[in-house]
Coordinates of C-alpha atoms in Angstrom, one line a residue:
M1 CA 27.7 19.1 9.2
S2 CA 26.7 21.4 6.3
E3 CA 26.2 25.1 7.0
S4 CA 23.3 26.6 8.5
L5 CA 20.0 27.6 6.4
S6 CA 19.0 31.4 7.9
L7 CA 15.4 32.4 6.5
A8 CA 13.1 34.9 7.2
T9 CA 9.3 35.0 6.4
D10 CA 5.9 36.4 7.5
V11 CA 4.5 33.1 8.4
L12 CA 5.7 29.7 9.3
V13 CA 3.8 26.5 9.3
I14 CA 5.3 23.6 11.4
G15 CA 3.6 20.9 10.1
G16 CA 2.7 19.7 6.6
G17 CA -0.7 17.6 7.2
L18 CA -3.8 18.5 6.3
A19 CA -4.5 21.7 8.7
G20 CA -0.9 22.8 7.9
A21 CA -1.6 22.6 4.7
W22 CA -5.1 24.5 5.0
A23 CA -3.5 27.2 7.4
T24 CA -0.4 27.9 4.8
V25 CA -3.3 28.4 2.0
A26 CA -5.1 30.7 4.2
A27 CA -1.8 32.7 4.8
A28 CA -0.8 33.2 1.9
R29 CA -4.4 34.3 0.7
E30 CA -4.0 37.2 3.0
G31 CA -0.9 38.2 1.3
A32 CA 1.6 36.8 3.6
D33 CA 5.1 35.2 2.7
V34 CA 5.3 31.5 3.8
V35 CA 7.4 28.9 4.5
L36 CA 5.6 25.7 5.6
V37 CA 8.5 23.0 7.1
D38 CA 7.2 19.1 7.6
K39 CA 9.8 16.4 9.1
G40 CA 7.8 14.0 6.7
Y41 CA 7.0 15.0 2.8
C42 CA 3.8 17.3 2.9
G43 CA 0.9 15.2 0.7
T44 CA 2.1 12.3 2.1
S45 CA 2.5 12.8 5.9
G46 CA 0.1 12.6 8.5
V47 CA -2.9 10.3 9.3
T48 CA -5.5 11.4 6.6
A49 CA -2.5 10.4 3.8
T50 CA -3.9 7.2 5.0
A51 CA -7.6 7.2 5.4
G52 CA -10.7 7.7 3.8
P53 CA -11.5 11.4 5.8
G54 CA -15.2 12.5 5.8
H55 CA -16.0 15.8 6.9
W56 CA -19.0 17.4 9.0
W57 CA -20.5 18.5 5.9
V58 CA -24.2 19.7 6.7
P59 CA -26.6 21.6 4.6
P60 CA -27.5 24.9 6.3
E61 CA -31.0 23.7 6.9
R62 CA -30.3 20.8 9.0
R63 CA -27.0 22.2 10.9
E64 CA -28.7 23.5 14.1
A65 CA -30.1 20.1 14.6
A66 CA -26.3 18.7 13.8
V67 CA -25.5 21.1 16.3
A68 CA -27.8 20.5 18.9
D69 CA -27.1 16.6 19.0
R70 CA -23.2 17.2 19.0
V71 CA -24.2 19.8 21.8
Q72 CA -26.3 17.0 23.8
R73 CA -24.0 14.6 23.5
A74 CA -20.4 16.7 24.3
Q75 CA -21.1 16.0 28.2
G76 CA -21.0 20.2 29.1
L77 CA -17.9 20.9 27.2
A78 CA -18.8 22.3 23.8
D79 CA -19.5 25.4 22.4
A80 CA -22.3 25.3 19.9
D81 CA -20.9 28.6 18.2
W82 CA -17.8 27.0 17.4
M83 CA -19.3 23.9 15.6
R84 CA -21.6 26.7 13.9
R85 CA -18.6 28.2 12.6
I86 CA -16.9 25.1 11.2
L87 CA -19.7 23.8 9.6
D88 CA -20.0 26.9 7.8
L89 CA -16.4 27.4 6.3
T90 CA -16.5 23.3 5.7
W91 CA -19.2 23.8 3.5
T92 CA -17.8 27.1 1.9
S93 CA -14.4 25.7 1.7
L94 CA -14.3 22.1 0.1
P95 CA -15.9 23.6 -3.3
K96 CA -12.8 25.7 -3.8
L97 CA -10.5 22.5 -3.7
G98 CA -12.0 21.6 -7.0
D99 CA -9.0 23.1 -9.4
Y100 CA -6.8 20.3 -7.4
Y101 CA -9.6 17.5 -6.4
D102 CA -11.5 15.1 -8.3
F103 CA -14.9 15.2 -6.5
S104 CA -16.8 12.1 -7.0
T105 CA -20.2 12.3 -7.9
D106 CA -23.6 10.3 -7.0
E107 CA -25.8 8.5 -9.3
N108 CA -27.5 11.9 -10.3
G109 CA -24.6 13.8 -10.8
Q110 CA -24.2 15.6 -7.7
V111 CA -21.0 16.4 -6.8
Q112 CA -20.1 15.0 -3.2
Y113 CA -17.9 16.8 -1.4
R114 CA -18.2 15.1 2.4
A115 CA -15.7 12.0 2.0
L116 CA -12.7 12.4 0.2
R117 CA -9.8 9.8 -1.0
G118 CA -7.0 10.7 2.1
P119 CA -3.7 10.1 -0.7
E120 CA -5.5 12.1 -3.4
Y121 CA -6.7 14.9 -0.7
M122 CA -3.4 15.6 0.3
A123 CA -1.9 15.3 -3.0
A124 CA -4.4 18.3 -3.8
M125 CA -3.2 20.2 -0.8
R126 CA 0.2 20.1 -1.7
A127 CA -0.7 21.3 -5.3
Y128 CA -2.8 23.7 -3.7
V129 CA -0.1 25.1 -1.4
L130 CA 2.4 25.6 -4.0
A131 CA -0.5 27.1 -6.4
A132 CA -0.8 29.7 -3.4
G133 CA 2.7 30.7 -3.9
A134 CA 4.2 29.4 -0.8
R135 CA 7.5 27.7 0.4
I136 CA 7.7 23.9 1.3
L137 CA 10.4 22.1 2.9
D138 CA 9.9 18.8 3.2
H139 CA 11.8 16.7 5.7
H140 CA 12.8 19.7 7.8
P141 CA 11.7 19.2 11.5
A142 CA 11.5 21.8 13.3
L143 CA 13.1 21.3 17.0
Q144 CA 12.3 24.7 18.8
L145 CA 10.5 27.9 19.1
L146 CA 12.2 31.4 19.3
R147 CA 11.3 34.0 21.5
H148 CA 11.5 37.9 21.4
G149 CA 12.1 39.7 24.9
D150 CA 8.4 40.7 25.2
G151 CA 7.5 36.9 25.0
S152 CA 5.9 37.1 21.2
I153 CA 7.1 34.2 18.9
A154 CA 10.0 34.9 16.5
G155 CA 10.5 32.1 14.6
A156 CA 11.9 28.2 15.2
T157 CA 15.0 26.7 14.5
G158 CA 15.2 22.6 13.2
L159 CA 16.9 20.4 11.1
A160 CA 16.9 19.2 7.2
L161 CA 17.2 15.7 7.4
R162 CA 19.3 15.2 4.3
G163 CA 23.0 16.7 5.2
E164 CA 21.9 17.5 8.5
Q165 CA 21.8 21.2 8.0
P166 CA 20.7 23.1 10.6
W167 CA 17.8 25.9 9.8
T168 CA 16.6 28.7 11.3
I169 CA 13.8 30.5 10.2
R170 CA 12.9 34.2 11.5
A171 CA 8.9 34.7 11.3
G172 CA 6.1 37.5 12.5
A173 CA 3.9 34.8 13.4
V174 CA 4.0 30.7 13.7
V175 CA 1.3 28.4 13.4
I176 CA 1.5 24.8 15.3
A177 CA 0.0 22.0 13.2
T178 CA 2.0 19.2 13.9
G179 CA -0.6 16.4 14.5
G180 CA -1.7 14.7 17.7
V181 CA 0.3 12.3 19.5
A182 CA 0.0 8.6 18.9
F183 CA 2.1 7.8 21.6
A184 CA 4.1 5.8 19.7
S185 CA 1.4 3.1 19.2
S186 CA 2.1 2.8 15.4
L187 CA -1.0 3.7 14.5
L188 CA -1.4 3.8 10.5
G189 CA 0.0 7.3 9.3
A190 CA 1.1 8.6 12.9
A191 CA 4.8 7.6 12.3
T192 CA 5.1 11.8 12.8
N193 CA 2.9 12.1 15.6
T194 CA 5.1 12.0 18.5
G195 CA 4.3 15.7 19.7
E196 CA 6.8 17.8 19.5
G197 CA 4.6 20.9 18.3
L198 CA 2.9 20.5 22.0
L199 CA 6.5 20.0 23.6
M200 CA 7.5 23.3 21.6
G201 CA 4.6 25.0 22.2
V202 CA 4.7 24.7 26.0
E203 CA 8.3 25.5 26.2
A204 CA 7.6 28.6 25.0
G205 CA 4.9 29.4 27.2
A206 CA 1.3 27.9 26.1
D207 CA -1.1 25.7 28.3
L208 CA -2.9 22.8 26.6
S209 CA -6.3 21.5 27.5
G210 CA -7.9 18.4 27.3
M211 CA -5.0 15.9 27.8
E212 CA -7.3 13.6 29.8
F213 CA -9.5 13.0 26.8
S214 CA -6.5 11.2 25.2
N215 CA -7.4 7.3 25.3
Y216 CA -9.5 6.7 21.7
Y217 CA -9.0 3.2 20.8
T218 CA -10.0 1.6 17.2
P219 CA -10.5 -2.0 16.5
S220 CA -7.9 -3.6 14.4
V221 CA -7.0 -6.9 12.8
A222 CA -4.4 -8.4 14.8
G223 CA -0.9 -8.0 13.7
T224 CA -1.5 -4.9 11.5
N225 CA -1.5 -1.2 12.0
M226 CA -4.9 -0.8 9.9
A227 CA -7.4 1.5 12.2
R228 CA -10.4 2.2 9.8
S229 CA -13.0 1.7 12.3
M230 CA -16.4 2.1 9.9
A231 CA -17.1 -1.8 9.3
Y232 CA -16.6 -2.4 13.0
S233 CA -19.9 -1.0 13.5
F234 CA -21.5 -4.0 12.5
A235 CA -19.5 -6.5 14.2
R236 CA -20.2 -9.6 15.9
W237 CA -17.5 -10.7 18.5
F238 CA -16.4 -14.1 19.5
D239 CA -14.1 -15.3 22.1
V240 CA -11.4 -18.0 21.4
D241 CA -13.7 -21.3 21.4
D242 CA -16.1 -19.1 19.4
N243 CA -18.5 -18.2 21.5
E244 CA -20.4 -15.0 20.7
L245 CA -20.3 -12.1 22.9
D246 CA -22.6 -9.8 24.7
I247 CA -21.2 -6.9 23.5
P248 CA -23.5 -3.7 22.2
A249 CA -22.6 -1.6 19.1
G250 CA -22.3 1.9 19.5
P251 CA -19.8 4.5 20.7
D252 CA -19.2 2.9 24.4
V253 CA -18.0 -0.6 22.8
T254 CA -14.6 0.1 23.9
P255 CA -14.6 -0.6 27.1
H256 CA -16.3 -4.2 26.4
L257 CA -13.8 -5.0 24.0
A258 CA -11.0 -4.0 26.4
R259 CA -12.2 -6.2 28.8
A260 CA -12.5 -9.0 26.6
L261 CA -9.4 -8.8 25.1
L262 CA -7.9 -8.8 28.7
K263 CA -9.3 -12.0 29.3
G264 CA -7.6 -13.7 26.3
P265 CA -7.8 -13.2 21.6
L266 CA -10.5 -11.6 20.8
F267 CA -12.4 -12.4 17.3
C268 CA -14.7 -10.6 14.7
R269 CA -17.0 -11.5 12.1
L270 CA -18.1 -8.6 9.6
D271 CA -20.9 -10.8 7.7
R272 CA -23.5 -7.6 9.2
V273 CA -22.0 -5.2 7.1
P274 CA -24.8 -4.2 4.1
A275 CA -23.9 -4.6 0.8
D276 CA -23.7 -0.9 -0.2
I277 CA -20.7 -0.4 2.3
R278 CA -18.8 -3.4 0.9
A279 CA -19.3 -1.9 -2.5
I280 CA -18.0 1.4 -1.6
M281 CA -15.5 0.1 1.0
P282 CA -12.3 0.3 -1.1
Q283 CA -12.9 3.8 -2.0
V284 CA -13.6 5.3 0.5
Q285 CA -11.2 3.3 3.2
P286 CA -8.7 1.7 0.7
N287 CA -6.9 0.8 3.8
F288 CA -9.4 -1.1 5.1
V289 CA -9.5 -4.1 3.0
L290 CA -5.6 -4.5 2.3
P291 CA -5.0 -6.5 5.2
F292 CA -7.8 -8.8 4.3
D293 CA -6.3 -9.1 0.9
R294 CA -3.1 -9.9 1.8
M295 CA -4.1 -12.5 4.3
G296 CA -6.5 -14.2 2.0
V297 CA -9.4 -13.6 4.3
D298 CA -12.7 -12.4 3.4
A299 CA -13.4 -9.9 5.8
Y300 CA -17.3 -10.5 5.5
R301 CA -17.3 -14.3 5.7
D302 CA -14.4 -15.4 8.0
R303 CA -13.7 -14.8 11.1
F304 CA -10.4 -13.1 12.0
E305 CA -8.7 -12.0 15.1
V306 CA -9.0 -8.0 16.3
T307 CA -7.0 -5.8 18.6
L308 CA -7.5 -2.6 20.4
H309 CA -5.1 0.5 18.4
A310 CA -4.4 3.2 20.9
E311 CA -4.9 6.5 18.6
G312 CA -3.9 8.7 21.8
T313 CA -4.8 12.4 20.9
V314 CA -5.4 11.9 17.0
R315 CA -8.8 11.0 17.6
G316 CA -8.7 12.0 20.9
I317 CA -9.5 15.7 22.1
G318 CA -6.5 17.1 23.6
G319 CA -3.5 19.7 22.7
L320 CA -2.7 23.2 22.6
R321 CA -5.3 25.7 24.2
V322 CA -7.2 27.9 21.9
D323 CA -7.1 31.1 23.2
D324 CA -9.1 33.1 21.1
E325 CA -11.2 32.6 17.8
D326 CA -8.3 33.0 15.6
C327 CA -6.7 29.6 16.9
Q328 CA -4.0 31.8 18.9
T329 CA -2.4 30.2 22.0
A330 CA -1.7 32.1 25.2
V331 CA 1.7 33.1 23.2
P332 CA 1.5 36.2 21.1
G333 CA 2.2 35.4 17.5
L334 CA 2.0 31.4 18.1
Y335 CA -1.1 29.6 16.6
V336 CA -2.4 26.2 16.6
A337 CA -4.5 24.5 14.4
G338 CA -5.9 20.6 13.7
D339 CA -4.9 17.8 16.2
A340 CA -2.3 19.9 17.7
A341 CA -4.9 22.1 19.3
S342 CA -7.3 21.0 21.7
R343 CA -11.0 20.2 20.0
E344 CA -13.0 20.3 23.2
L345 CA -14.7 23.7 21.6
V346 CA -16.3 21.5 19.1
T347 CA -16.3 17.5 20.6
G348 CA -17.1 17.8 24.3
A349 CA -15.3 15.0 25.7
I350 CA -15.9 12.7 23.0
S351 CA -13.9 12.0 19.7
G352 CA -14.6 14.0 17.0
G353 CA -13.8 10.9 14.9
G354 CA -13.1 11.5 11.4
A355 CA -15.9 14.1 10.1
V356 CA -15.8 16.7 12.9
N357 CA -11.8 16.1 13.0
S358 CA -10.8 16.5 9.4
S359 CA -13.8 19.9 9.4
W360 CA -11.7 21.3 12.5
A361 CA -8.1 20.5 11.0
L362 CA -9.7 22.5 7.5
S363 CA -11.6 25.2 9.7
S364 CA -8.6 26.0 12.4
G365 CA -6.2 25.7 9.5
Q366 CA -7.8 28.7 7.8
W367 CA -8.3 30.5 11.1
A368 CA -4.5 30.5 12.7
G369 CA -3.0 30.9 9.0
A370 CA -5.0 34.0 8.0
A371 CA -4.9 35.6 11.7
A372 CA -1.0 34.7 11.5
A373 CA -0.9 36.4 8.3
R374 CA -2.4 39.5 9.5
Q375 CA -0.2 39.7 12.6
A376 CA 2.9 39.0 10.7
R377 CA 2.0 41.6 7.9
A378 CA 1.2 44.5 10.5
L379 CA 3.9 43.5 12.5
G380 CA 6.9 42.3 10.7
A381 CA 9.3 39.6 11.0
R382 CA 12.2 41.6 13.1
A383 CA 14.5 39.6 11.8
D384 CA 17.5 41.5 13.3
A385 CA 16.4 41.6 16.9
L386 CA 17.5 39.5 19.3
V387 CA 15.9 36.7 20.4
V388 CA 16.0 33.8 22.8
A389 CA 15.7 30.0 21.9
T390 CA 13.2 28.4 24.1
G391 CA 13.7 24.5 23.3
Q392 CA 15.3 22.9 26.3
A393 CA 14.8 18.4 26.9
G394 CA 17.3 16.9 24.5
L395 CA 18.9 20.5 23.6
S396 CA 20.3 21.8 26.5
P397 CA 21.2 19.6 29.5
R398 CA 21.1 20.9 33.1
R399 CA 23.9 19.0 34.1
A400 CA 26.7 16.7 32.8
V401 CA 25.6 15.1 29.2
Q402 CA 25.3 11.4 29.7
D403 CA 24.1 8.4 27.6
F404 CA 19.8 8.3 27.9
D405 CA 17.8 5.3 26.9
R406 CA 16.0 6.9 24.4
A407 CA 14.3 3.5 22.9
G408 CA 13.8 2.5 26.8
A409 CA 12.1 5.9 27.4
V410 CA 9.5 5.2 24.3
Q411 CA 8.7 1.8 25.3
A412 CA 7.9 3.3 28.7
V413 CA 5.1 5.4 26.8
R414 CA 3.7 2.7 25.1
E415 CA 3.4 0.7 28.2
E416 CA 1.7 3.5 30.2
L417 CA 0.0 5.2 27.6
N418 CA -1.2 2.4 25.5
A419 CA -1.9 -0.7 28.3
Y420 CA -5.9 -1.0 28.5
D421 CA -5.3 -1.6 32.1
K422 CA -3.7 2.0 32.8
N423 CA -5.6 3.8 30.0
I424 CA -8.7 2.7 29.6
F425 CA -9.5 1.5 33.0
R426 CA -8.0 4.7 35.1
R427 CA -7.7 4.2 38.6
G428 CA -5.9 7.1 41.0
E429 CA -3.5 5.1 42.0
A430 CA -2.4 3.7 38.8
L431 CA -2.3 7.2 37.1
T432 CA 0.3 8.1 39.8
A433 CA 2.3 5.3 39.4
S434 CA 2.2 6.0 35.8
L435 CA 3.3 9.4 36.4
E436 CA 5.9 8.9 38.6
R437 CA 7.5 6.3 36.2
L438 CA 7.2 9.3 33.8
D439 CA 8.5 12.1 35.7
G440 CA 12.1 10.1 36.4
I441 CA 12.0 9.3 32.9
W442 CA 11.9 13.2 32.3
R443 CA 13.9 14.2 34.9
E444 CA 16.7 12.0 33.4
L445 CA 16.8 13.4 30.0
V446 CA 16.3 17.0 30.9
D447 CA 19.4 16.8 32.8
H448 CA 21.7 14.5 30.9
G449 CA 20.2 14.3 27.1
Q450 CA 21.7 15.5 24.1
A451 CA 22.4 14.8 20.9
R452 CA 23.3 16.4 17.5
G453 CA 21.7 16.0 13.8
R454 CA 18.9 13.1 13.1
A455 CA 19.8 11.9 17.3
A456 CA 18.6 15.0 18.3
S457 CA 15.4 15.0 16.3
R458 CA 15.0 11.7 17.4
L459 CA 15.7 12.7 21.3
R460 CA 13.1 15.7 21.0
E461 CA 10.2 13.1 19.7
A462 CA 11.0 11.0 22.8
A463 CA 11.3 14.0 25.2
A464 CA 7.6 15.2 23.6
L465 CA 6.2 11.8 23.9
V466 CA 6.9 11.6 27.8
A467 CA 5.9 15.3 28.2
A468 CA 2.7 14.5 26.4
G469 CA 2.1 11.3 28.8
R470 CA 3.1 13.3 31.6
W471 CA 0.5 16.1 30.8
S472 CA -2.2 13.1 30.1
K473 CA -1.5 11.4 33.1
A474 CA -1.9 14.4 35.2
A475 CA -4.8 15.4 34.1
A476 CA -6.4 12.1 33.9
L477 CA -5.3 12.6 37.9
A478 CA -7.3 15.4 38.5
R479 CA -10.5 14.6 36.9
R480 CA -11.6 12.2 39.5
E481 CA -15.3 11.3 37.4
S482 CA -15.8 9.4 34.7
R483 CA -16.8 11.5 31.4
G484 CA -16.7 10.9 28.1
M485 CA -13.7 9.0 26.8
H486 CA -12.2 9.5 30.4
R487 CA -13.6 6.6 32.6
R488 CA -12.5 6.5 36.2
E489 CA -12.8 3.0 37.4
D490 CA -12.7 4.4 41.2
A491 CA -14.8 7.6 39.9
P492 CA -17.8 5.9 37.7
A493 CA -19.6 8.9 37.5
A494 CA -19.9 12.0 36.1
D495 CA -19.2 15.1 38.6
G496 CA -21.6 18.0 37.6
R497 CA -19.0 20.2 39.7
L498 CA -16.4 19.3 36.9
A499 CA -18.3 20.0 33.8
S500 CA -15.5 22.6 32.5
R501 CA -12.7 22.3 30.3
Q502 CA -9.3 21.7 32.5
R503 CA -5.6 23.4 31.8
V504 CA -2.5 21.8 31.9
Q505 CA 0.6 23.5 31.5
G506 CA 4.3 23.0 33.4
L507 CA 7.3 20.8 32.1
D508 CA 9.8 19.9 35.3
R509 CA 6.3 20.3 37.3
V510 CA 2.8 19.6 35.9
F511 CA 0.0 22.0 37.0
T512 CA -3.6 21.3 36.5
R513 CA -6.9 23.5 36.8
F514 CA -10.2 23.6 35.9
E515 CA -11.1 26.9 33.9
V516 CA -14.4 26.8 36.2
A517 CA -13.4 25.9 39.4
P518 CA -15.9 24.3 41.6
T519 CA -17.3 26.7 44.8
Q520 CA -15.7 25.7 48.7
A521 CA -19.3 25.2 49.3
E522 CA -19.3 22.4 46.2
V523 CA -16.6 20.6 47.5
A524 CA -17.6 20.6 51.3

């Protein structure tokens, strides 16, 4: 193994997707020295690079109506002021990208800022980051955070995949922007979305929120990992005998599709998609049409088989809890942005989909990056101070090192977090069984798991997947009601006492609590 790389910087951004790139630009704008590390290649890794992301792009005169609509649908968990903040920052930020991205124009020559082409968007963000003077380290996964004796964040350590070179970066502040957790579902663009940011944050002392809202599913062509859903708003659904099914369109279609799939193969026709949407689809969602072209299927005429693809917290909600308006976590100096952060403040109990999530990445990235820069420049990196490495599972086993079945652990996560009958239709006994299975895998991993080089990065991915699965199951078990995308078959109604965000924390033992706990009188 080659010699270790050691650096000091003001701000370290972990993750090179949309939120991480915006965080880096914002930190550099504040005059900070910034290093961005990505376990993939900044500009191509992450879900934005494979998509046609829209943004929550609303003119000022229509914003209050847009906010009121979202608050009404958020089922008691969102905050209107946070929505106003991201609407405003989205409106002022996207035009500034014009030096790096060729925005489309309409028939009247008006620039269209709302919808972008994902591959070009992320290429533009990489150029934007470099123009801001930041340093990018591609294929440099972070493995653990470093912490000062006072509990504040001191940087991180990781591995350069080329040459398997360890690295240590001391920093005055750190932004985690590692994306959501797709629970190994093979979702398109989510190969790097395995949850290490959440694991590192909790190891350092942060907590989470919204992890029970981690069961978002998207219709997809069977046998592919393409999950672009706009056209399915117009779908007609059929069983294997070509009988049309009475499945209503709308945001609550997922359980209907899942019940049909549990009975047998499910098929779809998109012959009702309007002509104008068909015309723009190759531009706004190019990955949607590619599987059909390869199969020789006319997507708007032929019947084709579909499945539901689990997206976990990518289009779900859960993540590290935002502790203040700067997107700082409960740990001083540790900030979070994008899908690594809980989005309940702006989405409530329902998915932010593409538009709100993209605007959240753009906004939370800039808030976190700018605040991290201010803190780092005020306090300095303290690069010579003694620090504590916080990483545990897969790095520092508590007992004798033994072979650990990493592939088996990942498969267990797939089975417990992706299965319709365990994750869409939830019951207390099934959630308990899933949690017990994942708890057992976690104990074995922390007791005996250890690896070096690239294998260490893979083992940490497995640890993060298991940890995130446990947090999700524990939160779902504690929320004994149905609210938004969280559905309990044994508690099908919403419980007004639980109209509150739920915090989750802990590693060996997982703890949950509602921010506004029901009173004793309410419980009685």
